[in-house]
mmCIF file of C-alpha atoms in Angstrom:
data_model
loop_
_atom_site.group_PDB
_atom_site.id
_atom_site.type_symbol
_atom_site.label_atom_id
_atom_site.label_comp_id
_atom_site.label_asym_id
_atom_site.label_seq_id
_atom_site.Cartn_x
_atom_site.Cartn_y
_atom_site.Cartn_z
ATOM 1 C CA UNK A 14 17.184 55.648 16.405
ATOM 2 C CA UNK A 15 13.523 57.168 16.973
ATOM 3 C CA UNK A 16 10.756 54.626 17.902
ATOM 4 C CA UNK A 17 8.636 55.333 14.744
ATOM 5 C CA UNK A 18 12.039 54.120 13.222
ATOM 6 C CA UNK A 19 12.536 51.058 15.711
ATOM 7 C CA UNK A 20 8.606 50.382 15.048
ATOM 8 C CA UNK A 21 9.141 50.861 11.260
ATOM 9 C CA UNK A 22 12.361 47.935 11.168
ATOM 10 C CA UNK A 23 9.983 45.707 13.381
ATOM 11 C CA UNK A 24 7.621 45.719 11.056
ATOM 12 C CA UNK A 25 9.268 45.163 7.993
ATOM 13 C CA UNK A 26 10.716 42.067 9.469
ATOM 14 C CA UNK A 27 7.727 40.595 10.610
ATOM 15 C CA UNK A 28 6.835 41.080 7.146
ATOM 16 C CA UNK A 29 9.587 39.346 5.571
ATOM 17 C CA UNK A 30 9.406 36.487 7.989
ATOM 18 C CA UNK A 31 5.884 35.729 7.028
ATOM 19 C CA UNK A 32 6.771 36.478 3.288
ATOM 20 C CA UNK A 33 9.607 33.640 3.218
ATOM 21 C CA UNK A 34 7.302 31.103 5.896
ATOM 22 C CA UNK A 35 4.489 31.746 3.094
ATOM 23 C CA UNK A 36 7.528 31.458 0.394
ATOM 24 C CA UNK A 37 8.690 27.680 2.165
ATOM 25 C CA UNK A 38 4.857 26.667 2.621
ATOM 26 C CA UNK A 39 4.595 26.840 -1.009
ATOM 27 C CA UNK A 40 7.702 25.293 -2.336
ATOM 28 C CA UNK A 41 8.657 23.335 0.139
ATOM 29 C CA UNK A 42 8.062 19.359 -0.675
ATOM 30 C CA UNK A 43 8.113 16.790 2.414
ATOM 31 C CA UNK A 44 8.007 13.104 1.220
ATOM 32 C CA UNK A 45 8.015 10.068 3.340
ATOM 33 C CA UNK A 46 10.265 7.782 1.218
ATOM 34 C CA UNK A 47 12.892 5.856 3.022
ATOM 35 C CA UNK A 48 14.449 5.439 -0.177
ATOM 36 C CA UNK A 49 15.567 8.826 0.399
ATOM 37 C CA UNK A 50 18.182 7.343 2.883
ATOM 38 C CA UNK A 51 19.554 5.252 0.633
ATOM 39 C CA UNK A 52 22.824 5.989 -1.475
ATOM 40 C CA UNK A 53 22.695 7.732 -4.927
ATOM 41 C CA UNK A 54 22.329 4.760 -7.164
ATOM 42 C CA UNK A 55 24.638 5.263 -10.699
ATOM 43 C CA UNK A 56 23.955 1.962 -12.428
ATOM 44 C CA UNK A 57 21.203 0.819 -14.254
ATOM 45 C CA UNK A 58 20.891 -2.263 -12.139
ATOM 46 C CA UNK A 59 20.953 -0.533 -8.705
ATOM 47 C CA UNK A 60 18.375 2.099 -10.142
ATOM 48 C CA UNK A 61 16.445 -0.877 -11.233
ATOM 49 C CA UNK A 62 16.968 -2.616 -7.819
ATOM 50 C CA UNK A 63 16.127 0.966 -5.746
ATOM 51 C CA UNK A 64 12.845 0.987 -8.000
ATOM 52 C CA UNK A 65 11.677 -2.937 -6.853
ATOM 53 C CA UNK A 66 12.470 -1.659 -3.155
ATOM 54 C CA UNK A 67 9.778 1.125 -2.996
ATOM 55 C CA UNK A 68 7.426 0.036 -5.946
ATOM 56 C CA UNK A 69 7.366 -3.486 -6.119
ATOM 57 C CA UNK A 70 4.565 -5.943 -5.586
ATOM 58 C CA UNK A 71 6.599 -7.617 -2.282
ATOM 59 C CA UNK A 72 7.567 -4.422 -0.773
ATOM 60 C CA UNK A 73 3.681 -3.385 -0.980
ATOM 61 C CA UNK A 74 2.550 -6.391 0.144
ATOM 62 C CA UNK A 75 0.955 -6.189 3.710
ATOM 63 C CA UNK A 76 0.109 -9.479 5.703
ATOM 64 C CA UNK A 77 -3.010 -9.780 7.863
ATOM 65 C CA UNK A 78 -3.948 -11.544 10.418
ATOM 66 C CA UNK A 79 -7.555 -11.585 12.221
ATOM 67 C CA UNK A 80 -7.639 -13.694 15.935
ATOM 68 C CA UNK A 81 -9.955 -13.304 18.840
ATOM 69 C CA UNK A 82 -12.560 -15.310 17.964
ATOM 70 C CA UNK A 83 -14.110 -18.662 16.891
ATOM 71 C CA UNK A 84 -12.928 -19.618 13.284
ATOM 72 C CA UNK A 85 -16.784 -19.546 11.653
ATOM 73 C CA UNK A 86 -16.738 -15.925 12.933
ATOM 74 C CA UNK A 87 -13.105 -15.010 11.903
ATOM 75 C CA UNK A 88 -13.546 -16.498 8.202
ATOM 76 C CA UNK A 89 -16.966 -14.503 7.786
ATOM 77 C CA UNK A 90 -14.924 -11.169 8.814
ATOM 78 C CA UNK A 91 -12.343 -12.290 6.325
ATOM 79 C CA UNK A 92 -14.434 -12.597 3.740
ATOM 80 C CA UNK A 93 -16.562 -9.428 4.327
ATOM 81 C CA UNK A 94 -13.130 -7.522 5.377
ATOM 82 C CA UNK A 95 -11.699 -8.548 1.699
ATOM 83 C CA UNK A 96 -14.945 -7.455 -0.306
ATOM 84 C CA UNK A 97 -14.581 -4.043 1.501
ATOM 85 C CA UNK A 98 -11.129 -3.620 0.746
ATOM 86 C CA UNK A 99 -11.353 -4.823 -2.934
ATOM 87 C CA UNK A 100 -13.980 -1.478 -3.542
ATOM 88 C CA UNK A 101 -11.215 0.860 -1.724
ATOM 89 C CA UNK A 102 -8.873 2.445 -4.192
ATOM 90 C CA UNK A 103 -5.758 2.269 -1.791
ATOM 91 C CA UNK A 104 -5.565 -1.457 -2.152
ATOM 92 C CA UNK A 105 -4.786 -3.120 -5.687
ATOM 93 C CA UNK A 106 -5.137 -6.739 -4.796
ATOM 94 C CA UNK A 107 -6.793 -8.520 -1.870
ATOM 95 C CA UNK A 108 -6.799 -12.783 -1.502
ATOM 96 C CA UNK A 109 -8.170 -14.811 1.641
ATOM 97 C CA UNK A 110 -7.911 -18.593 -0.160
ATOM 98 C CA UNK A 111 -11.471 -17.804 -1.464
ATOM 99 C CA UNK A 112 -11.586 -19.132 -5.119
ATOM 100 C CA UNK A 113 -12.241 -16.297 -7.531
ATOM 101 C CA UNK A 114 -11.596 -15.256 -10.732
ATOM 102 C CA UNK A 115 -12.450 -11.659 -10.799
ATOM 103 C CA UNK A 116 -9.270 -11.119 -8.867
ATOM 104 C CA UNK A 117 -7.436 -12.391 -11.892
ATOM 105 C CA UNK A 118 -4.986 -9.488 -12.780
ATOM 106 C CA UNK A 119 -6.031 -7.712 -16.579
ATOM 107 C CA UNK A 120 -2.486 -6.643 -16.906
ATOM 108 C CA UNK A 121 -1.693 -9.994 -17.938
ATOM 109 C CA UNK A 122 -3.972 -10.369 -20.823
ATOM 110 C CA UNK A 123 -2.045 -8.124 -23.262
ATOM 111 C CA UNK A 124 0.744 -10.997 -22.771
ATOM 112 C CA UNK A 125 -0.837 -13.888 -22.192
ATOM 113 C CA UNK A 126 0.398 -16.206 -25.385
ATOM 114 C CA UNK A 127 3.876 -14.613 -24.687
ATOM 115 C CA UNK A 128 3.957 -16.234 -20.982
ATOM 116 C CA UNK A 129 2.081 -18.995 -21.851
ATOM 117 C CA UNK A 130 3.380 -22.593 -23.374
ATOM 118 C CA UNK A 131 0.284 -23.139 -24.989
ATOM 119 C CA UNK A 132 1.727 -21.779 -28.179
ATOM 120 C CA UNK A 133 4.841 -23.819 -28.290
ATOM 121 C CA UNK A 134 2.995 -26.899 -29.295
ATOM 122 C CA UNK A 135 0.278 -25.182 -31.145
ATOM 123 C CA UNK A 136 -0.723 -22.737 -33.657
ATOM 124 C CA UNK A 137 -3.149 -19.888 -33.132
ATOM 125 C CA UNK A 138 -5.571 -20.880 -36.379
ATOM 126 C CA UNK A 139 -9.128 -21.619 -36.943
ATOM 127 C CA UNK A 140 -8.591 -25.511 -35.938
ATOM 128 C CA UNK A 141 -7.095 -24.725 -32.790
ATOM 129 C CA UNK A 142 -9.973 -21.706 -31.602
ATOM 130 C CA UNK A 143 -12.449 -24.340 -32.553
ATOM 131 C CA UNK A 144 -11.223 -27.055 -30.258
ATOM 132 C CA UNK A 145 -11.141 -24.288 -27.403
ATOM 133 C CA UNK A 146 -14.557 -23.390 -27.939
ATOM 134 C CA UNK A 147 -15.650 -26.288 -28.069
ATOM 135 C CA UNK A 148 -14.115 -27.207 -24.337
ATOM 136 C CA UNK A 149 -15.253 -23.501 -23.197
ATOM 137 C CA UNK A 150 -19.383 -25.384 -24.298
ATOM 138 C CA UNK A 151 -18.580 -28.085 -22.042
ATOM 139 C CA UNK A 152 -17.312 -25.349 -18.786
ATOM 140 C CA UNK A 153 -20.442 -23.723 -19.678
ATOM 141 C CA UNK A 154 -22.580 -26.992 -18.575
ATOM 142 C CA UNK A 155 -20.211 -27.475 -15.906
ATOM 143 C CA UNK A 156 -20.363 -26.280 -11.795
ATOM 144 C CA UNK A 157 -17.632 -24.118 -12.947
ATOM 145 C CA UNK A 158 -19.891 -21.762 -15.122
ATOM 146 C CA UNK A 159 -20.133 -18.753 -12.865
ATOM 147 C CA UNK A 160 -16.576 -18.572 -12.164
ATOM 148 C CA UNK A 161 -15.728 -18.634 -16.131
ATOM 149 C CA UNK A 162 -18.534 -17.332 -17.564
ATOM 150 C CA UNK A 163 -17.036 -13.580 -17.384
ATOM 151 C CA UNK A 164 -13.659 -14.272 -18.823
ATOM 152 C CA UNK A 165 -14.774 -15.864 -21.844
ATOM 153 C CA UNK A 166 -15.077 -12.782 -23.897
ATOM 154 C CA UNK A 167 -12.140 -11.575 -23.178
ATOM 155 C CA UNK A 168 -9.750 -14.808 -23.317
ATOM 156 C CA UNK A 169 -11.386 -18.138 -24.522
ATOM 157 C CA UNK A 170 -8.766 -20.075 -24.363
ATOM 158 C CA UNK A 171 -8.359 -19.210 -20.949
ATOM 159 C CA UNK A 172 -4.794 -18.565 -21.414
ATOM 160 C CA UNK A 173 -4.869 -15.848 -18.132
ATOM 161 C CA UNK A 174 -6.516 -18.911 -15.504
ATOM 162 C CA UNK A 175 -3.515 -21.349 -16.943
ATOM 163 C CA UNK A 176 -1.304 -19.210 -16.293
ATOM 164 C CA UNK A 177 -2.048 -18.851 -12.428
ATOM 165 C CA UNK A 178 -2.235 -22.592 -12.290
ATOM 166 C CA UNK A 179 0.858 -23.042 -13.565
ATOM 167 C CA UNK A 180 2.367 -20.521 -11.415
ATOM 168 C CA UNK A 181 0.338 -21.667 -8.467
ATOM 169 C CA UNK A 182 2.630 -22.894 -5.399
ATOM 170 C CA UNK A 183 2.407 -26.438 -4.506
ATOM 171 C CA UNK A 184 1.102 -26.088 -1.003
ATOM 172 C CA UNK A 185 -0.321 -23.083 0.749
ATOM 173 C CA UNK A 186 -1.897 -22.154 3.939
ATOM 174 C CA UNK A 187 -4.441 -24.264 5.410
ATOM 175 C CA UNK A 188 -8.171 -23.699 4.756
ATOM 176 C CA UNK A 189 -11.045 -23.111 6.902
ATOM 177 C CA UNK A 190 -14.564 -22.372 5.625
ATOM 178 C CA UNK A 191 -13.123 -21.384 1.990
ATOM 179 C CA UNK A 192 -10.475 -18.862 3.223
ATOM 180 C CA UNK A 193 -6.779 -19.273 5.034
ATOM 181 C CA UNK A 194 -6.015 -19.937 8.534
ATOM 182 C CA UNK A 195 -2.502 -20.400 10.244
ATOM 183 C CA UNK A 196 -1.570 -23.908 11.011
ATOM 184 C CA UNK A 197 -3.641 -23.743 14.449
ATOM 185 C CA UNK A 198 -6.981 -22.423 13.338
ATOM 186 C CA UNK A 199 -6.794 -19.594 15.209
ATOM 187 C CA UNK A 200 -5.462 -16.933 12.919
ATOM 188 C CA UNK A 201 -7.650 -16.276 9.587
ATOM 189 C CA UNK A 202 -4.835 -14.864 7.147
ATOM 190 C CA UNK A 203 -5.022 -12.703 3.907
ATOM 191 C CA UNK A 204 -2.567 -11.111 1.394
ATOM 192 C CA UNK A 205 -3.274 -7.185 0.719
ATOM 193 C CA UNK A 206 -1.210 -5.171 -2.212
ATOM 194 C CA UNK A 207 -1.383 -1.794 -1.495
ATOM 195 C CA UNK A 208 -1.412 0.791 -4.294
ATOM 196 C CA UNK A 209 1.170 3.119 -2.820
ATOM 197 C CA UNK A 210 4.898 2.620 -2.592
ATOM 198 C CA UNK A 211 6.051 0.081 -0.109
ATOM 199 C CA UNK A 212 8.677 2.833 1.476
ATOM 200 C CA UNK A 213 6.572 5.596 1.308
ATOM 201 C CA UNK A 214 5.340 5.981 5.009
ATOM 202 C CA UNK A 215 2.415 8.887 4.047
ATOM 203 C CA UNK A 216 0.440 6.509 2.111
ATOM 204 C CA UNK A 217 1.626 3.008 3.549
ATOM 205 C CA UNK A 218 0.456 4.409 7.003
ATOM 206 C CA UNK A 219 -3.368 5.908 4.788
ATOM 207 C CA UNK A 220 -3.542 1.909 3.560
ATOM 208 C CA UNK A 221 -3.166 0.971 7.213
ATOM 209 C CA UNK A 222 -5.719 3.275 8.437
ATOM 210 C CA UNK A 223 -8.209 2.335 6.286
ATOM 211 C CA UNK A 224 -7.513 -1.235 6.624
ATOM 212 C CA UNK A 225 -8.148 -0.802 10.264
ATOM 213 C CA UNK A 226 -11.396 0.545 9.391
ATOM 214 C CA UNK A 227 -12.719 -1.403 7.162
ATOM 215 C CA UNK A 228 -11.901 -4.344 9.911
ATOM 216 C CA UNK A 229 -14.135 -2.548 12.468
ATOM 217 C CA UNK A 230 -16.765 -2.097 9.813
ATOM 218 C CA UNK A 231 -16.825 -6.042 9.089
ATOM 219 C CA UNK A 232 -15.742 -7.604 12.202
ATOM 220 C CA UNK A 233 -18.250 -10.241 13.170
ATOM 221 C CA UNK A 234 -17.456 -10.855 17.155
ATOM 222 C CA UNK A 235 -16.464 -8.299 19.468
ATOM 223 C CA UNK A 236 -13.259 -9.478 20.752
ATOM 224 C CA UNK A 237 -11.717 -10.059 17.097
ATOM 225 C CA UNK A 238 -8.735 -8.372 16.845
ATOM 226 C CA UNK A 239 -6.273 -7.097 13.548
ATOM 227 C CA UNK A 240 -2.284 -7.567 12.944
ATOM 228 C CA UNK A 241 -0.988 -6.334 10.231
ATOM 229 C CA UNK A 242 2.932 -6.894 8.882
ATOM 230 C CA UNK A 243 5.099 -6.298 6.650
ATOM 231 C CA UNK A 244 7.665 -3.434 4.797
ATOM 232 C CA UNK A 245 4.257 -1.109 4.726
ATOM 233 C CA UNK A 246 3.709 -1.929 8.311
ATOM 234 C CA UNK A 247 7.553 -1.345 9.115
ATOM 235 C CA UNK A 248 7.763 1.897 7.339
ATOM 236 C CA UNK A 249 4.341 3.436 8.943
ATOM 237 C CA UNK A 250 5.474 2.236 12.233
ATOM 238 C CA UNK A 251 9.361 3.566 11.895
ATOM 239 C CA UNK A 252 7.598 7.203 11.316
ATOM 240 C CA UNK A 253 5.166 7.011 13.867
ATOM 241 C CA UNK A 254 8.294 6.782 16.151
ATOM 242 C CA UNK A 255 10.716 8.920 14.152
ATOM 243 C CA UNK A 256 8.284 11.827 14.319
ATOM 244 C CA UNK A 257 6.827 11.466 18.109
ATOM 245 C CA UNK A 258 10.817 11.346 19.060
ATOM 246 C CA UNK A 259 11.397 14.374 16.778
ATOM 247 C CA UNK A 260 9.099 16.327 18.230
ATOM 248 C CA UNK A 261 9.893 15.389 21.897
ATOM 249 C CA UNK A 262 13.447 16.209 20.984
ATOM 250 C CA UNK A 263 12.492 19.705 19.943
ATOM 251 C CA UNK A 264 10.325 20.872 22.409
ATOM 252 C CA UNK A 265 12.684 20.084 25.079
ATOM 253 C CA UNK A 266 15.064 21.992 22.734
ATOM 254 C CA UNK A 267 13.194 24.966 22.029
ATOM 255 C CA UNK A 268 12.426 25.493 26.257
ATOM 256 C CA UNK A 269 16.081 24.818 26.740
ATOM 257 C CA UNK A 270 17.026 27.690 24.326
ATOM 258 C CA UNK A 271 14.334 29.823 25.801
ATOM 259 C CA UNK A 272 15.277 29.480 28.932
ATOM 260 C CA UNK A 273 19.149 30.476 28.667
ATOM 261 C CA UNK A 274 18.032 33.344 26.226
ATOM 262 C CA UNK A 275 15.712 34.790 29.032
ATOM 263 C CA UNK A 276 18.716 33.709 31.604
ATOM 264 C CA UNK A 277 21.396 35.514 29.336
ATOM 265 C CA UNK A 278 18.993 38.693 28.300
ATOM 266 C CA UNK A 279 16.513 39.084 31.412
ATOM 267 C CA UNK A 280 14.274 40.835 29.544
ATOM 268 C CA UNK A 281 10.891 39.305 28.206
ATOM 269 C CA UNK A 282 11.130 41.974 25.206
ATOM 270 C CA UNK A 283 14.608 40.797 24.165
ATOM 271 C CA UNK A 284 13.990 36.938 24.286
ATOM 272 C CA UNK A 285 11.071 37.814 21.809
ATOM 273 C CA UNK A 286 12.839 39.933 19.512
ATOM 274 C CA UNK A 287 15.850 36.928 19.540
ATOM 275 C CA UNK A 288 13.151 34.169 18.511
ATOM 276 C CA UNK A 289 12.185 36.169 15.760
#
Protein backbone atom coordinates (compact mmCIF):
# COMPACT_ATOMS: atom_id res chain seq x y z
CA UNK A 1 0.00 0.00 0.00
CA UNK A 2 1.53 3.53 -1.10
CA UNK A 3 1.55 6.29 1.61
CA UNK A 4 -0.77 8.67 -0.37
CA UNK A 5 -3.00 5.47 0.04
CA UNK A 6 -2.13 4.86 3.87
CA UNK A 7 -2.62 8.86 4.23
CA UNK A 8 -5.86 8.66 2.16
CA UNK A 9 -7.53 5.57 4.73
CA UNK A 10 -6.26 7.82 7.72
CA UNK A 11 -8.10 10.38 6.72
CA UNK A 12 -11.26 9.05 5.89
CA UNK A 13 -11.41 7.59 9.31
CA UNK A 14 -10.72 10.51 11.15
CA UNK A 15 -13.53 11.70 9.22
CA UNK A 16 -15.96 9.18 10.09
CA UNK A 17 -15.00 9.24 13.71
CA UNK A 18 -15.84 12.86 14.01
CA UNK A 19 -18.96 12.30 11.71
CA UNK A 20 -20.53 9.59 14.22
CA UNK A 21 -18.98 11.73 17.68
CA UNK A 22 -20.94 14.76 15.92
CA UNK A 23 -23.79 12.00 14.99
CA UNK A 24 -23.94 10.82 19.15
CA UNK A 25 -23.58 14.63 20.29
CA UNK A 26 -26.74 15.22 18.57
CA UNK A 27 -28.91 12.31 19.37
CA UNK A 28 -27.62 11.20 22.20
CA UNK A 29 -30.00 12.02 25.44
CA UNK A 30 -28.34 11.77 29.09
CA UNK A 31 -30.98 12.13 31.90
CA UNK A 32 -30.38 12.03 35.56
CA UNK A 33 -33.50 10.08 36.69
CA UNK A 34 -32.97 7.37 39.18
CA UNK A 35 -36.18 6.13 38.17
CA UNK A 36 -34.32 4.84 35.35
CA UNK A 37 -32.99 2.06 37.75
CA UNK A 38 -36.04 0.99 38.65
CA UNK A 39 -37.95 -2.10 37.06
CA UNK A 40 -40.28 -1.71 34.00
CA UNK A 41 -43.53 -1.03 35.71
CA UNK A 42 -46.72 -3.01 33.72
CA UNK A 43 -49.62 -2.05 35.96
CA UNK A 44 -51.47 0.91 36.22
CA UNK A 45 -50.87 1.13 39.92
CA UNK A 46 -47.05 0.68 39.84
CA UNK A 47 -46.95 3.29 36.86
CA UNK A 48 -49.01 5.42 39.09
CA UNK A 49 -46.75 4.64 42.13
CA UNK A 50 -43.26 5.15 39.79
CA UNK A 51 -44.95 8.63 38.82
CA UNK A 52 -45.49 9.83 42.87
CA UNK A 53 -41.70 8.65 43.30
CA UNK A 54 -40.09 11.21 40.88
CA UNK A 55 -42.97 13.86 40.61
CA UNK A 56 -44.63 14.07 43.71
CA UNK A 57 -44.93 16.90 46.18
CA UNK A 58 -42.88 14.63 49.10
CA UNK A 59 -40.26 13.40 46.86
CA UNK A 60 -39.61 17.25 45.86
CA UNK A 61 -39.77 18.38 49.07
CA UNK A 62 -36.33 19.63 50.43
CA UNK A 63 -35.87 20.40 54.27
CA UNK A 64 -33.74 23.31 55.49
CA UNK A 65 -32.12 24.07 58.19
CA UNK A 66 -30.15 27.49 59.03
CA UNK A 67 -27.72 27.31 62.54
CA UNK A 68 -24.71 29.33 63.45
CA UNK A 69 -26.10 32.07 64.90
CA UNK A 70 -28.34 33.84 67.48
CA UNK A 71 -32.11 33.04 66.77
CA UNK A 72 -33.15 37.03 66.03
CA UNK A 73 -30.45 36.73 63.32
CA UNK A 74 -31.35 33.17 62.02
CA UNK A 75 -35.27 34.01 61.77
CA UNK A 76 -34.44 37.38 59.82
CA UNK A 77 -32.29 35.13 57.24
CA UNK A 78 -35.26 32.84 57.16
CA UNK A 79 -37.51 35.17 56.34
CA UNK A 80 -35.40 37.12 53.74
CA UNK A 81 -33.99 33.53 52.45
CA UNK A 82 -37.87 32.49 51.78
CA UNK A 83 -38.88 35.87 49.95
CA UNK A 84 -35.83 35.21 47.65
CA UNK A 85 -36.67 31.83 46.92
CA UNK A 86 -40.47 32.44 46.42
CA UNK A 87 -39.31 34.99 43.16
CA UNK A 88 -36.95 31.98 41.82
CA UNK A 89 -38.72 29.82 39.30
CA UNK A 90 -36.95 26.51 40.48
CA UNK A 91 -38.90 26.49 43.68
CA UNK A 92 -42.86 26.11 43.65
CA UNK A 93 -43.58 26.50 47.30
CA UNK A 94 -41.56 27.94 50.18
CA UNK A 95 -43.06 28.07 54.19
CA UNK A 96 -40.97 29.22 57.38
CA UNK A 97 -44.24 29.27 60.02
CA UNK A 98 -44.71 32.90 58.77
CA UNK A 99 -48.55 33.41 58.39
CA UNK A 100 -49.43 34.18 54.80
CA UNK A 101 -51.92 33.80 52.48
CA UNK A 102 -50.35 34.53 49.21
CA UNK A 103 -48.70 31.16 49.53
CA UNK A 104 -52.15 29.67 49.36
CA UNK A 105 -51.95 27.20 46.34
CA UNK A 106 -54.49 28.53 43.11
CA UNK A 107 -54.68 25.00 41.98
CA UNK A 108 -57.12 24.43 44.55
CA UNK A 109 -59.64 26.98 43.66
CA UNK A 110 -61.06 25.21 40.57
CA UNK A 111 -62.14 22.50 43.35
CA UNK A 112 -62.70 24.12 46.22
CA UNK A 113 -66.68 23.28 46.93
CA UNK A 114 -65.72 19.69 45.77
CA UNK A 115 -63.10 19.33 48.83
CA UNK A 116 -64.88 21.38 50.96
CA UNK A 117 -67.92 20.36 53.54
CA UNK A 118 -69.30 23.61 53.36
CA UNK A 119 -71.72 22.42 50.74
CA UNK A 120 -73.01 19.41 52.51
CA UNK A 121 -75.05 21.46 54.87
CA UNK A 122 -75.70 24.27 52.55
CA UNK A 123 -76.80 25.41 49.26
CA UNK A 124 -74.86 27.67 46.94
CA UNK A 125 -77.96 30.42 46.45
CA UNK A 126 -78.42 34.04 46.90
CA UNK A 127 -79.25 33.55 50.84
CA UNK A 128 -76.24 31.74 51.48
CA UNK A 129 -73.58 34.38 49.28
CA UNK A 130 -75.32 37.03 51.27
CA UNK A 131 -74.55 35.70 54.70
CA UNK A 132 -70.81 35.25 53.43
CA UNK A 133 -70.56 38.66 52.42
CA UNK A 134 -71.81 39.87 54.98
CA UNK A 135 -69.01 38.03 57.41
CA UNK A 136 -66.28 38.91 54.56
CA UNK A 137 -67.66 43.20 55.82
CA UNK A 138 -66.88 42.29 59.22
CA UNK A 139 -62.91 40.62 58.15
CA UNK A 140 -62.70 43.76 56.32
CA UNK A 141 -62.90 45.90 59.76
CA UNK A 142 -60.95 43.31 61.33
CA UNK A 143 -56.73 43.03 62.02
CA UNK A 144 -57.11 40.34 59.56
CA UNK A 145 -57.82 42.71 56.51
CA UNK A 146 -54.48 42.63 54.77
CA UNK A 147 -54.13 39.01 54.88
CA UNK A 148 -57.80 38.54 53.22
CA UNK A 149 -58.25 41.42 51.45
CA UNK A 150 -56.62 39.78 48.13
CA UNK A 151 -58.55 36.58 48.11
CA UNK A 152 -61.83 38.03 48.25
CA UNK A 153 -62.32 38.41 44.59
CA UNK A 154 -61.45 35.37 43.79
CA UNK A 155 -63.21 33.13 46.63
CA UNK A 156 -65.55 34.99 49.13
CA UNK A 157 -66.51 32.44 50.93
CA UNK A 158 -63.11 31.69 51.61
CA UNK A 159 -63.61 28.16 50.81
CA UNK A 160 -59.49 27.83 49.77
CA UNK A 161 -58.28 29.33 53.68
CA UNK A 162 -60.92 26.57 55.24
CA UNK A 163 -59.64 24.23 53.57
CA UNK A 164 -55.95 24.59 54.92
CA UNK A 165 -57.41 24.91 58.36
CA UNK A 166 -59.06 21.97 58.19
CA UNK A 167 -56.20 20.17 56.83
CA UNK A 168 -53.84 21.95 59.15
CA UNK A 169 -51.85 19.43 61.57
CA UNK A 170 -52.55 19.70 65.15
CA UNK A 171 -49.12 20.66 66.35
CA UNK A 172 -46.11 21.80 64.41
CA UNK A 173 -42.69 23.03 64.96
CA UNK A 174 -42.02 25.50 67.51
CA UNK A 175 -41.99 29.26 66.75
CA UNK A 176 -39.53 31.89 67.16
CA UNK A 177 -40.00 35.49 65.97
CA UNK A 178 -42.98 34.36 63.50
CA UNK A 179 -41.06 31.51 61.74
CA UNK A 180 -39.98 27.68 62.86
CA UNK A 181 -37.20 26.62 64.97
CA UNK A 182 -36.22 22.98 66.10
CA UNK A 183 -37.13 22.11 69.59
CA UNK A 184 -33.77 23.84 70.93
CA UNK A 185 -33.86 27.22 69.29
CA UNK A 186 -30.99 26.75 67.54
CA UNK A 187 -32.03 25.55 64.14
CA UNK A 188 -34.52 28.01 62.13
CA UNK A 189 -36.39 25.39 59.78
CA UNK A 190 -38.35 25.80 56.44
CA UNK A 191 -40.17 23.53 53.90
CA UNK A 192 -39.01 24.15 50.07
CA UNK A 193 -40.99 22.30 46.98
CA UNK A 194 -38.87 22.28 44.24
CA UNK A 195 -40.27 22.47 40.70
CA UNK A 196 -38.21 19.68 39.22
CA UNK A 197 -38.59 15.97 39.74
CA UNK A 198 -37.57 14.68 43.09
CA UNK A 199 -35.23 11.82 41.27
CA UNK A 200 -33.98 13.83 38.72
CA UNK A 201 -30.37 14.69 39.98
CA UNK A 202 -29.69 17.58 36.96
CA UNK A 203 -32.26 19.82 38.29
CA UNK A 204 -32.59 18.63 42.06
CA UNK A 205 -28.77 19.42 42.29
CA UNK A 206 -29.73 23.38 40.01
CA UNK A 207 -32.53 23.81 43.09
CA UNK A 208 -29.69 23.13 45.51
CA UNK A 209 -27.35 25.47 43.98
CA UNK A 210 -29.43 28.19 43.92
CA UNK A 211 -30.73 27.59 47.28
CA UNK A 212 -27.22 27.87 48.46
CA UNK A 213 -27.09 31.13 46.89
CA UNK A 214 -29.80 32.73 47.70
CA UNK A 215 -28.68 31.77 51.53
CA UNK A 216 -25.39 33.68 51.03
CA UNK A 217 -27.31 36.53 49.50
CA UNK A 218 -29.65 36.81 52.74
CA UNK A 219 -27.64 35.49 55.49
CA UNK A 220 -27.65 38.00 58.30
CA UNK A 221 -24.42 36.86 60.57
CA UNK A 222 -21.34 35.56 59.25
CA UNK A 223 -21.02 32.29 60.85
CA UNK A 224 -24.70 31.12 59.79
CA UNK A 225 -24.50 28.12 58.13
CA UNK A 226 -27.16 25.93 55.54
CA UNK A 227 -28.31 22.03 55.68
CA UNK A 228 -30.34 20.95 53.39
CA UNK A 229 -32.19 17.20 53.29
CA UNK A 230 -34.15 15.23 51.77
CA UNK A 231 -34.84 12.75 48.37
CA UNK A 232 -33.56 16.06 46.26
CA UNK A 233 -30.64 16.30 48.55
CA UNK A 234 -30.06 12.38 48.35
CA UNK A 235 -30.28 12.21 44.65
CA UNK A 236 -27.84 15.41 43.98
CA UNK A 237 -25.51 14.02 46.47
CA UNK A 238 -25.64 10.13 45.10
CA UNK A 239 -24.42 11.81 41.58
CA UNK A 240 -21.96 14.00 42.87
CA UNK A 241 -20.33 10.68 44.04
CA UNK A 242 -21.45 8.38 41.23
CA UNK A 243 -19.80 10.67 38.70
CA UNK A 244 -16.41 11.78 40.67
CA UNK A 245 -16.01 7.73 41.16
CA UNK A 246 -16.82 7.25 37.44
CA UNK A 247 -14.44 9.33 36.32
CA UNK A 248 -11.63 8.23 38.74
CA UNK A 249 -12.46 4.75 37.58
CA UNK A 250 -11.79 5.67 33.99
CA UNK A 251 -8.86 7.55 34.01
CA UNK A 252 -7.04 4.98 35.86
CA UNK A 253 -8.57 2.76 33.11
CA UNK A 254 -7.73 4.58 30.14
CA UNK A 255 -3.64 4.93 31.49
CA UNK A 256 -3.86 1.27 32.28
CA UNK A 257 -4.89 0.45 28.64
CA UNK A 258 -2.38 2.91 27.37
CA UNK A 259 0.19 1.69 29.02
CA UNK A 260 -0.01 -2.17 27.98
CA UNK A 261 -0.85 -0.94 24.35
CA UNK A 262 2.52 1.05 24.27
CA UNK A 263 4.06 -2.14 26.34
CA UNK A 264 2.53 -4.66 23.71
CA UNK A 265 3.21 -2.29 20.41
CA UNK A 266 6.42 -0.13 21.42
CA UNK A 267 5.72 2.21 19.05
CA UNK A 268 4.20 5.76 19.88
CA UNK A 269 2.63 5.71 16.17
CA UNK A 270 0.84 2.39 16.76
CA UNK A 271 -0.64 3.13 20.30
CA UNK A 272 -2.20 6.24 18.46
CA UNK A 273 -3.53 4.61 15.55
CA UNK A 274 -5.09 1.73 18.25
CA UNK A 275 -6.93 4.61 20.32
CA UNK A 276 -8.44 5.75 17.33
Amino acid sequence: MTRGRRSFLLLAWLVVVAALGFYVQQRLVISGDLRLFMPAPSTRAERLLLDEVGQGPASRLLLVGLTGAPPEALAETSVALAERLRADSKFQLVTNGETRTDGLTDELLPYRYLLSRTLDTNRLDGPFLARELQRRVRDLASPAADLLEPWLRRDPTLEVLNLVQAWQQPTEPERLYDVWFDGGGTTALLLVQTRGEGFNSESQQAAINALRKNFADSRKAAGEQLIVTGPGAFSALMKERTQSEAQLIGAIDTITILALLFFAYRSPRSVVLAVL
